[in-house]
Amino acid sequence: MKFDLVDIALFIIIFSIVFYYAYIRYREEKKKKEEQLIPNLKSYLEKLRKEKNEYSLKAEKFNDKIKIYSQKLKKIKENIGKYKWEKDDKKYLKSLKGTDFEWTFSFMLSILGFKVQETPVYKDKNIDFIVEIKGKKLCVDFVDFNQLKKIDEKYLDTLIKGKEKYRCNGIWIITNSKVDKETKKKVKKKGIYIWDYTDILQFFPSIMIVEDFYETETKLHNYELLHKETTDEIIRRETWIKEVEKKLEEAYRKKGKEER
């Protein structure tokens, strides 16, 4: 199929018209976009400033909550002596076993000012935790009412090896069961101190301190997390506001040149 000069000329004319129309549309859209740029940037800037203000108010509220719960934790520590053992507390103490018993009393030791750490190897040399206070380290094993029978010569000698391995100043066995005089005498001969059910009631605060402290500390940590997330949002808005302000300044400068 051959094209003559008339066909070619007609094609060029049609193409030129289409191209010109497309170019006009492009110029109109570009102009429209340029005209809308400043209003859009101003609207976005206003939105960001509003959001920043809202997050700032939230951050203040969360910070107030942090102060409240920090003070509550401080009061709990200052009033440890007020946590007396009630009938239900004693009953609950007797029922604790396994990891529940370990967690409850390791947490209580931390409330009382001890630095509590697990051994690198789980229950290494019969030791559950290494606790430290005023520069003194203690190897601690928690023995619930079901495990009392394990306290024999081999068990005690293994604890002593653990004391040497971790360079502890002493060894504590803490149990929620009553220990007979013969067992206490046997343990004492090895240079180990055992806290039994009776000793816990006499020298430790009520188990309720753990519940109160944990609940308050959890709320504090939650508000600290919310405060951090909110502060991060404020920082993001501040960054975006600076970017938009810069673009707005450039848009005004460009518009001023065009008007001249």
Short mmCIF file of C-alpha atoms in Angstrom, two decimals:
data_model
loop_
_atom_site.label_atom_id
_atom_site.label_comp_id
_atom_site.label_asym_id
_atom_site.label_seq_id
_atom_site.Cartn_x
_atom_site.Cartn_y
_atom_site.Cartn_z
CA MET A 1 0.00 0.00 0.00
CA LYS A 2 1.48 3.35 -1.08
CA PHE A 3 0.88 6.80 0.47
CA ASP A 4 0.73 9.82 -1.84
CA LEU A 5 1.64 13.35 -0.82
CA VAL A 6 -1.96 14.27 0.05
CA ASP A 7 -2.21 11.41 2.55
CA ILE A 8 1.10 12.35 4.14
CA ALA A 9 0.10 15.99 4.38
CA LEU A 10 -3.26 15.04 5.90
CA PHE A 11 -1.53 12.82 8.46
CA ILE A 12 0.87 15.64 9.42
CA ILE A 13 -2.02 18.10 9.83
CA ILE A 14 -4.03 15.68 12.03
CA PHE A 15 -0.95 14.81 14.10
CA SER A 16 -0.15 18.51 14.56
CA ILE A 17 -3.70 19.26 15.72
CA VAL A 18 -3.67 16.35 18.21
CA PHE A 19 -0.21 17.31 19.48
CA TYR A 20 -1.21 20.96 19.84
CA TYR A 21 -4.37 20.00 21.76
CA ALA A 22 -2.37 17.73 24.06
CA TYR A 23 0.17 20.50 24.62
CA ILE A 24 -2.59 23.01 25.48
CA ARG A 25 -4.11 20.51 27.94
CA TYR A 26 -0.69 19.92 29.49
CA ARG A 27 -0.13 23.69 29.92
CA GLU A 28 -3.58 24.12 31.46
CA GLU A 29 -3.07 21.24 33.88
CA LYS A 30 0.39 22.50 34.81
CA LYS A 31 -0.93 26.01 35.37
CA LYS A 32 -3.81 24.66 37.43
CA LYS A 33 -1.41 22.57 39.50
CA GLU A 34 0.88 25.56 40.04
CA GLU A 35 -2.08 27.72 41.07
CA GLN A 36 -3.19 25.06 43.57
CA LEU A 37 0.32 24.42 44.94
CA ILE A 38 0.37 27.25 47.51
CA PRO A 39 -3.20 26.64 48.80
CA ASN A 40 -2.47 22.89 49.05
CA LEU A 41 0.79 23.46 50.91
CA LYS A 42 -0.88 25.92 53.29
CA SER A 43 -3.70 23.46 53.94
CA TYR A 44 -1.23 20.63 54.58
CA LEU A 45 0.87 22.87 56.84
CA GLU A 46 -2.19 23.76 58.89
CA LYS A 47 -3.08 20.07 59.20
CA LEU A 48 0.43 19.19 60.41
CA ARG A 49 0.45 22.02 62.98
CA LYS A 50 -2.93 20.90 64.28
CA GLU A 51 -1.73 17.30 64.59
CA LYS A 52 1.47 18.43 66.35
CA ASN A 53 -0.59 20.38 68.87
CA GLU A 54 -2.88 17.39 69.49
CA TYR A 55 0.10 15.06 70.04
CA SER A 56 1.73 17.65 72.33
CA LEU A 57 -1.39 17.69 74.54
CA LYS A 58 -1.40 13.87 74.63
CA ALA A 59 2.30 13.81 75.54
CA GLU A 60 1.65 16.19 78.46
CA LYS A 61 -1.14 13.93 79.76
CA PHE A 62 1.04 10.83 79.48
CA ASN A 63 3.88 12.65 81.24
CA ASP A 64 1.52 13.53 84.09
CA LYS A 65 0.58 9.85 84.39
CA ILE A 66 4.27 8.89 84.44
CA LYS A 67 4.83 11.26 87.38
CA ILE A 68 1.80 9.85 89.23
CA TYR A 69 2.83 6.18 88.88
CA SER A 70 6.51 6.92 89.57
CA GLN A 71 5.39 8.51 92.83
CA LYS A 72 3.20 5.49 93.61
CA LEU A 73 6.17 3.14 93.16
CA LYS A 74 8.24 5.34 95.43
CA LYS A 75 5.52 5.25 98.11
CA ILE A 76 5.29 1.45 97.94
CA LYS A 77 9.02 1.19 98.59
CA GLU A 78 8.81 3.73 101.41
CA ASN A 79 5.95 1.83 103.06
CA ILE A 80 7.20 -1.76 102.85
CA GLY A 81 6.59 -2.22 106.59
CA LYS A 82 2.87 -1.57 106.14
CA TYR A 83 2.44 -4.76 104.09
CA LYS A 84 1.36 -7.13 106.86
CA TRP A 85 0.55 -10.80 106.29
CA GLU A 86 -3.19 -11.48 106.24
CA LYS A 87 -4.88 -14.88 106.34
CA ASP A 88 -5.44 -15.02 102.56
CA ASP A 89 -1.85 -13.93 101.89
CA LYS A 90 -0.51 -16.80 104.02
CA LYS A 91 -2.77 -19.27 102.25
CA TYR A 92 -1.58 -18.02 98.87
CA LEU A 93 2.06 -18.24 99.99
CA LYS A 94 1.64 -21.90 100.88
CA SER A 95 0.11 -22.67 97.48
CA LEU A 96 2.94 -21.22 95.37
CA LYS A 97 5.12 -23.67 93.50
CA GLY A 98 7.63 -23.91 90.66
CA THR A 99 8.19 -20.84 88.49
CA ASP A 100 5.35 -18.93 90.20
CA PHE A 101 7.16 -19.21 93.53
CA GLU A 102 10.51 -18.29 91.95
CA TRP A 103 9.11 -15.29 90.06
CA THR A 104 7.14 -13.94 93.04
CA PHE A 105 10.05 -13.95 95.47
CA SER A 106 12.75 -12.91 93.00
CA PHE A 107 10.50 -9.94 92.20
CA MET A 108 10.05 -9.25 95.91
CA LEU A 109 13.83 -9.27 96.38
CA SER A 110 14.15 -6.66 93.61
CA ILE A 111 11.55 -4.47 95.39
CA LEU A 112 13.61 -4.81 98.57
CA GLY A 113 16.63 -3.39 96.76
CA PHE A 114 18.42 -6.50 95.52
CA LYS A 115 19.81 -6.68 92.00
CA VAL A 116 18.47 -9.97 90.68
CA GLN A 117 20.02 -11.97 87.82
CA GLU A 118 19.44 -15.47 86.50
CA THR A 119 22.43 -17.77 86.12
CA PRO A 120 23.81 -18.02 82.55
CA VAL A 121 22.92 -21.73 82.60
CA TYR A 122 19.42 -22.59 83.83
CA LYS A 123 19.53 -23.84 87.46
CA ASP A 124 23.30 -24.19 87.25
CA LYS A 125 24.59 -25.98 90.39
CA ASN A 126 21.00 -25.83 91.78
CA ILE A 127 21.11 -22.02 91.73
CA ASP A 128 18.07 -20.11 90.47
CA PHE A 129 19.34 -16.55 90.86
CA ILE A 130 22.37 -14.49 91.79
CA VAL A 131 21.27 -11.52 93.92
CA GLU A 132 23.44 -8.60 94.92
CA ILE A 133 23.09 -5.83 97.47
CA LYS A 134 25.67 -3.38 98.87
CA GLY A 135 28.46 -5.17 97.00
CA LYS A 136 27.60 -8.61 98.42
CA LYS A 137 26.56 -11.48 96.12
CA LEU A 138 24.30 -14.33 97.17
CA CYS A 139 23.44 -17.55 95.38
CA VAL A 140 19.70 -18.22 95.81
CA ASP A 141 17.64 -21.34 95.26
CA PHE A 142 13.85 -21.40 95.65
CA VAL A 143 12.46 -24.64 97.00
CA ASP A 144 8.66 -24.96 97.04
CA PHE A 145 6.69 -27.23 99.38
CA ASN A 146 6.90 -30.12 96.87
CA GLN A 147 10.70 -30.00 96.62
CA LEU A 148 11.71 -29.88 100.28
CA LYS A 149 12.79 -33.52 100.23
CA LYS A 150 15.59 -32.70 97.75
CA ILE A 151 17.59 -30.94 100.49
CA ASP A 152 20.24 -33.60 101.13
CA GLU A 153 24.06 -33.69 101.33
CA LYS A 154 24.52 -33.96 97.56
CA TYR A 155 22.16 -31.02 96.91
CA LEU A 156 23.94 -28.83 99.50
CA ASP A 157 27.41 -29.70 98.21
CA THR A 158 26.32 -28.79 94.67
CA LEU A 159 25.14 -25.39 95.94
CA ILE A 160 28.55 -24.84 97.54
CA LYS A 161 30.23 -25.58 94.20
CA GLY A 162 27.90 -23.01 92.65
CA LYS A 163 28.92 -20.47 95.27
CA GLU A 164 32.58 -21.00 94.34
CA LYS A 165 31.84 -20.85 90.59
CA TYR A 166 29.93 -17.58 90.80
CA ARG A 167 32.10 -16.13 93.60
CA CYS A 168 29.17 -15.50 95.89
CA ASN A 169 29.55 -14.34 99.49
CA GLY A 170 26.81 -16.64 100.71
CA ILE A 171 23.97 -19.02 99.84
CA TRP A 172 20.25 -18.66 100.55
CA ILE A 173 17.57 -21.31 100.27
CA ILE A 174 14.07 -19.83 100.32
CA THR A 175 11.13 -22.19 100.83
CA ASN A 176 7.41 -21.71 101.48
CA SER A 177 7.33 -24.82 103.63
CA LYS A 178 8.16 -25.27 107.32
CA VAL A 179 11.60 -26.80 107.85
CA ASP A 180 12.34 -29.06 110.82
CA LYS A 181 15.19 -28.29 113.24
CA GLU A 182 17.33 -31.21 112.04
CA THR A 183 17.28 -30.00 108.43
CA LYS A 184 18.03 -26.43 109.52
CA LYS A 185 20.97 -27.67 111.57
CA LYS A 186 22.30 -29.70 108.62
CA VAL A 187 22.03 -26.70 106.28
CA LYS A 188 23.62 -24.33 108.80
CA LYS A 189 26.65 -26.65 109.15
CA LYS A 190 27.34 -26.12 105.46
CA GLY A 191 27.34 -22.34 105.93
CA ILE A 192 24.03 -21.96 104.11
CA TYR A 193 21.08 -19.88 105.34
CA ILE A 194 17.57 -21.20 104.86
CA TRP A 195 14.46 -19.01 104.97
CA ASP A 196 11.38 -21.16 105.60
CA TYR A 197 7.65 -20.36 105.80
CA THR A 198 7.92 -19.03 109.36
CA ASP A 199 10.92 -16.81 108.53
CA ILE A 200 9.14 -15.38 105.48
CA LEU A 201 6.16 -14.32 107.59
CA GLN A 202 8.47 -12.76 110.17
CA PHE A 203 11.01 -10.96 107.96
CA PHE A 204 9.42 -10.41 104.55
CA PRO A 205 6.58 -8.03 103.66
CA SER A 206 3.25 -9.49 102.62
CA ILE A 207 3.06 -11.03 99.18
CA MET A 208 0.56 -8.28 98.28
CA ILE A 209 3.47 -5.90 97.77
CA VAL A 210 4.43 -7.88 94.67
CA GLU A 211 0.94 -7.52 93.19
CA ASP A 212 0.73 -3.79 93.95
CA PHE A 213 4.24 -3.05 92.70
CA TYR A 214 3.89 -5.13 89.52
CA GLU A 215 0.53 -3.55 88.64
CA THR A 216 1.84 -0.02 89.22
CA GLU A 217 5.12 -0.67 87.40
CA THR A 218 3.25 -2.14 84.41
CA LYS A 219 1.04 0.96 84.16
CA LEU A 220 4.14 3.18 84.43
CA HIS A 221 5.89 1.30 81.62
CA ASN A 222 2.76 1.50 79.44
CA TYR A 223 2.54 5.27 79.88
CA GLU A 224 6.29 5.61 79.24
CA LEU A 225 5.84 3.71 75.98
CA LEU A 226 2.82 5.84 74.98
CA HIS A 227 4.77 9.00 75.82
CA LYS A 228 7.70 7.90 73.66
CA GLU A 229 5.43 7.00 70.72
CA THR A 230 3.63 10.34 71.02
CA THR A 231 6.91 12.26 71.26
CA ASP A 232 8.12 10.47 68.12
CA GLU A 233 4.96 11.62 66.32
CA ILE A 234 5.66 15.23 67.42
CA ILE A 235 9.23 14.99 66.08
CA ARG A 236 7.93 13.62 62.76
CA ARG A 237 5.44 16.51 62.44
CA GLU A 238 8.14 19.05 63.27
CA THR A 239 10.32 17.59 60.50
CA TRP A 240 7.47 17.60 57.99
CA ILE A 241 6.44 21.15 58.97
CA LYS A 242 9.96 22.41 58.20
CA GLU A 243 9.91 20.64 54.84
CA VAL A 244 6.50 22.09 53.89
CA GLU A 245 7.50 25.58 55.06
CA LYS A 246 10.57 25.38 52.84
CA LYS A 247 8.47 24.28 49.83
CA LEU A 248 5.97 27.05 50.55
CA GLU A 249 8.73 29.63 50.69
CA GLU A 250 10.07 28.40 47.34
CA ALA A 251 6.57 28.51 45.83
CA TYR A 252 6.06 32.13 46.96
CA ARG A 253 9.47 33.08 45.60
CA LYS A 254 8.71 31.48 42.23
CA LYS A 255 5.29 33.14 42.06
CA GLY A 256 6.85 36.54 42.81
CA LYS A 257 9.29 36.17 39.93
CA GLU A 258 6.52 35.18 37.52
CA GLU A 259 4.38 38.17 38.51
CA ARG A 260 7.25 40.54 37.78
#
